[in-house]
Coordinates of C-alpha atoms and ligand atoms in Angstrom, one line a residue:
V28 CA 4.1 -38.9 -110.5
R29 CA 4.9 -36.4 -107.8
N30 CA 2.2 -33.9 -106.7
I31 CA 2.8 -30.2 -106.9
S32 CA 0.5 -27.8 -105.0
V33 CA -0.9 -25.0 -107.2
A34 CA -3.3 -23.6 -104.5
L35 CA -2.5 -20.0 -105.4
T36 CA -2.7 -20.4 -109.2
T37 CA -5.4 -23.0 -109.7
R38 CA -7.2 -20.9 -112.3
Q39 CA -4.0 -20.3 -114.3
I40 CA -3.2 -24.0 -114.4
R41 CA -6.7 -25.0 -115.4
N42 CA -6.8 -22.4 -118.2
Q43 CA -3.2 -23.2 -119.1
T44 CA -2.1 -19.5 -119.0
K45 CA 0.9 -20.4 -116.8
S46 CA 4.1 -22.1 -118.0
V47 CA 6.6 -21.2 -115.2
T48 CA 6.5 -21.8 -111.5
R49 CA 8.9 -20.8 -108.7
R50 CA 9.5 -22.9 -105.6
C51 CA 11.6 -22.7 -102.5
G52 CA 13.6 -25.8 -102.4
W53 CA 12.5 -28.4 -105.0
T54 CA 16.2 -28.8 -106.1
F55 CA 15.5 -32.4 -107.0
V56 CA 13.3 -31.6 -110.0
Q57 CA 14.8 -32.6 -113.4
V58 CA 13.9 -32.0 -117.0
G59 CA 11.4 -34.6 -118.2
D60 CA 9.8 -35.1 -114.7
L61 CA 6.0 -35.4 -114.7
L62 CA 4.2 -33.4 -111.9
Q63 CA 0.5 -33.6 -111.1
P64 CA -0.9 -30.2 -110.1
I65 CA -3.2 -30.4 -107.1
V66 CA -5.2 -27.9 -105.1
K67 CA -3.7 -28.7 -101.8
G68 CA -0.5 -30.5 -100.8
Q69 CA 0.1 -30.3 -97.1
G70 CA -2.2 -30.1 -94.2
L71 CA -4.9 -32.4 -95.5
K72 CA -7.4 -33.2 -92.8
H73 CA -8.4 -36.8 -92.1
G74 CA -10.7 -37.9 -94.9
E75 CA -9.8 -35.1 -97.3
T76 CA -8.5 -36.2 -100.7
V77 CA -6.0 -34.6 -103.0
E78 CA -7.8 -32.7 -105.8
P79 CA -5.9 -32.9 -109.1
V80 CA -6.0 -29.8 -111.3
G81 CA -5.9 -30.9 -115.0
A82 CA -3.5 -33.4 -116.4
P83 CA 0.2 -33.8 -115.3
I84 CA 2.7 -31.2 -116.5
R85 CA 6.1 -32.0 -117.9
V86 CA 9.2 -30.1 -116.7
I87 CA 11.1 -28.6 -119.7
S88 CA 13.7 -26.5 -117.8
V89 CA 15.0 -26.0 -114.3
R90 CA 17.4 -23.5 -112.8
R91 CA 18.2 -21.8 -109.5
E92 CA 18.2 -18.0 -109.5
P93 CA 17.6 -15.2 -107.0
L94 CA 13.9 -14.2 -106.7
S95 CA 15.1 -10.6 -107.0
R96 CA 16.2 -11.2 -110.6
L97 CA 12.6 -10.4 -111.7
R98 CA 12.8 -7.0 -110.0
D99 CA 16.4 -6.2 -111.1
E100 CA 16.0 -7.1 -114.8
A101 CA 13.0 -5.1 -116.1
G102 CA 12.3 -6.9 -119.3
Y103 CA 12.8 -10.4 -117.8
G104 CA 10.6 -9.5 -114.9
I105 CA 7.6 -8.5 -117.0
D106 CA 8.0 -11.6 -119.2
E107 CA 8.2 -13.9 -116.1
C108 CA 5.1 -12.4 -114.5
R109 CA 3.2 -13.2 -117.6
R110 CA 4.7 -16.8 -117.7
E111 CA 3.7 -17.2 -114.1
G112 CA 0.1 -16.6 -115.2
F113 CA -0.3 -13.0 -114.0
G114 CA -0.2 -11.2 -117.3
D115 CA -3.7 -9.8 -116.8
H116 CA -3.5 -9.3 -113.0
P117 CA -3.7 -5.6 -112.1
D118 CA -0.9 -5.9 -109.4
L119 CA 1.0 -9.1 -109.9
M120 CA 1.8 -8.3 -113.6
W121 CA 4.4 -6.0 -112.1
P122 CA 7.7 -7.6 -111.1
S123 CA 8.1 -5.6 -107.9
S124 CA 4.6 -6.6 -106.7
F125 CA 5.1 -10.2 -107.7
V126 CA 8.4 -10.6 -105.9
E127 CA 6.9 -9.2 -102.7
Y128 CA 3.8 -11.4 -103.0
F129 CA 6.0 -14.5 -103.6
A130 CA 8.3 -13.8 -100.7
Q131 CA 5.3 -13.2 -98.4
T132 CA 3.3 -16.3 -99.5
H133 CA 6.3 -18.6 -99.5
N134 CA 7.8 -17.2 -96.3
C135 CA 11.2 -16.4 -97.9
D136 CA 13.4 -13.4 -98.6
V137 CA 13.4 -11.3 -101.8
D138 CA 17.1 -12.1 -102.1
D139 CA 16.8 -15.8 -101.6
E140 CA 17.6 -18.3 -104.4
I141 CA 14.6 -20.1 -105.6
T142 CA 14.0 -22.9 -108.2
R143 CA 12.5 -21.7 -111.4
I144 CA 10.6 -24.5 -113.2
A145 CA 9.3 -24.2 -116.8
F146 CA 6.8 -26.8 -117.9
E147 CA 4.4 -27.8 -120.6
Y148 CA 1.0 -29.4 -120.4
T149 CA 0.8 -33.0 -121.3
V150 CA -2.8 -32.6 -122.4
P151 CA -3.2 -29.2 -124.0
L152 CA -6.6 -27.6 -124.1
T153 CA -8.4 -28.1 -127.4
A154 CA -8.7 -25.1 -129.7
A155 CA -12.4 -25.2 -129.1
Q156 CA -12.0 -24.8 -125.3
M157 CA -9.4 -22.0 -125.7
A158 CA -11.8 -20.1 -128.0
F159 CA -14.7 -20.6 -125.7
M160 CA -12.7 -19.3 -122.7
Q161 CA -11.4 -16.3 -124.7
Q162 CA -14.9 -15.4 -125.9
H163 CA -16.6 -15.8 -122.6
G164 CA -13.9 -14.7 -120.2
P165 CA -15.1 -11.1 -120.3
H166 CA -18.6 -12.2 -119.2
L167 CA -17.2 -13.4 -115.8
H168 CA -17.0 -11.2 -112.8
R169 CA -13.3 -11.8 -112.2
R170 CA -13.1 -9.3 -109.4
A171 CA -15.6 -11.3 -107.5
G172 CA -13.6 -14.4 -108.2
E173 CA -16.1 -15.9 -110.6
E174 CA -14.9 -18.8 -112.8
F175 CA -16.2 -21.0 -115.5
E176 CA -18.2 -23.8 -113.9
R177 CA -17.8 -27.5 -114.6
E178 CA -20.7 -30.0 -114.6
R179 CA -20.4 -33.7 -115.3
S180 CA -21.9 -34.8 -118.7
D181 CA -23.4 -38.2 -119.2
D182 CA -20.1 -39.2 -120.8
P183 CA -17.5 -39.8 -118.0
R184 CA -14.7 -38.5 -120.3
L185 CA -16.4 -35.1 -120.9
D186 CA -17.5 -32.2 -118.7
W187 CA -19.7 -29.3 -119.5
L188 CA -17.9 -26.0 -119.2
K189 CA -20.4 -23.3 -118.4
C190 CA -20.2 -19.5 -118.6
N191 CA -22.3 -18.1 -115.8
G192 CA -22.4 -14.7 -117.4
C193 CA -24.5 -15.7 -120.4
G194 CA -25.3 -19.4 -119.7
E195 CA -23.6 -20.8 -122.8
M196 CA -21.9 -24.2 -122.4
T197 CA -19.3 -26.3 -124.2
L198 CA -18.0 -29.8 -123.8
V199 CA -14.4 -30.3 -122.6
Q200 CA -12.3 -33.2 -121.4
A201 CA -13.2 -34.2 -117.9
E202 CA -10.4 -33.6 -115.4
Q203 CA -11.1 -36.9 -113.7
W204 CA -10.3 -38.6 -117.0
Y205 CA -6.8 -37.2 -117.6
D206 CA -4.8 -40.0 -115.9
R207 CA -6.6 -42.7 -117.8
E208 CA -6.2 -40.9 -121.1
L209 CA -2.5 -40.5 -120.5
S210 CA -1.9 -44.2 -120.0
T211 CA -3.4 -45.1 -123.4
G212 CA -1.9 -44.3 -126.7
D213 CA -5.1 -43.7 -128.6
A214 CA -6.5 -41.2 -126.0
T215 CA -6.8 -38.3 -128.3
A216 CA -8.6 -40.2 -130.9
A217 CA -11.1 -41.6 -128.4
L218 CA -11.8 -38.3 -126.9
S219 CA -12.2 -36.6 -130.2
H220 CA -14.6 -39.3 -131.2
A221 CA -16.7 -39.0 -128.0
F222 CA -16.6 -35.2 -128.5
Q223 CA -18.0 -35.4 -132.0
Q224 CA -20.7 -37.8 -130.9
Q225 CA -21.7 -35.6 -128.0
I226 CA -21.8 -32.5 -130.2
G227 CA -23.9 -34.3 -132.7
R228 CA -26.4 -35.5 -130.1
V229 CA -26.7 -32.1 -128.5
S230 CA -27.2 -30.1 -131.7
R231 CA -29.9 -32.4 -133.0
Ligands
ZN327 ZN1 -20.6 -16.0 -121.8

């Protein structure tokens, strides 16, 4: 599985609010490829390790197009900013801002051709985790960069996800467990079983 750096959109990948990414180059990617999102790809210092973000993603469509298409086709641009994970971002939800931001952060030109990659998550978040994040998202100080915190539970397959705004927690699949879950067919059943047990233990 090839690594893909998501340093600029770690939160969107973790929360699965992003389903499209744009890359300079990356012309080798094909539909069906599995990519492992990581925090940092290049420039690792000696002793630093690659930090995975969630489970691998699966490529469902690839095409080359000018970056400026977002800016030039109004409806398309707005949709794509949302798919890029910036639907709730005060600036980057707007195509003209996003295009400039992308060109700047990727050291390319607004008129350059880029590779647009649409993908799906191989391990979708559970409905429970989605509901928790929706309910508690407003409690976080997003402007200050506050995020949900993860703590290890006593089950290696599960982490506590904590809202620092109100202190409430819920159990979610541990990120360190994704690769092992993927390689076994009965992963979902095992996780679900562990989840139910943990919930039972906690609520008693
Ligand atoms: Zn909360």
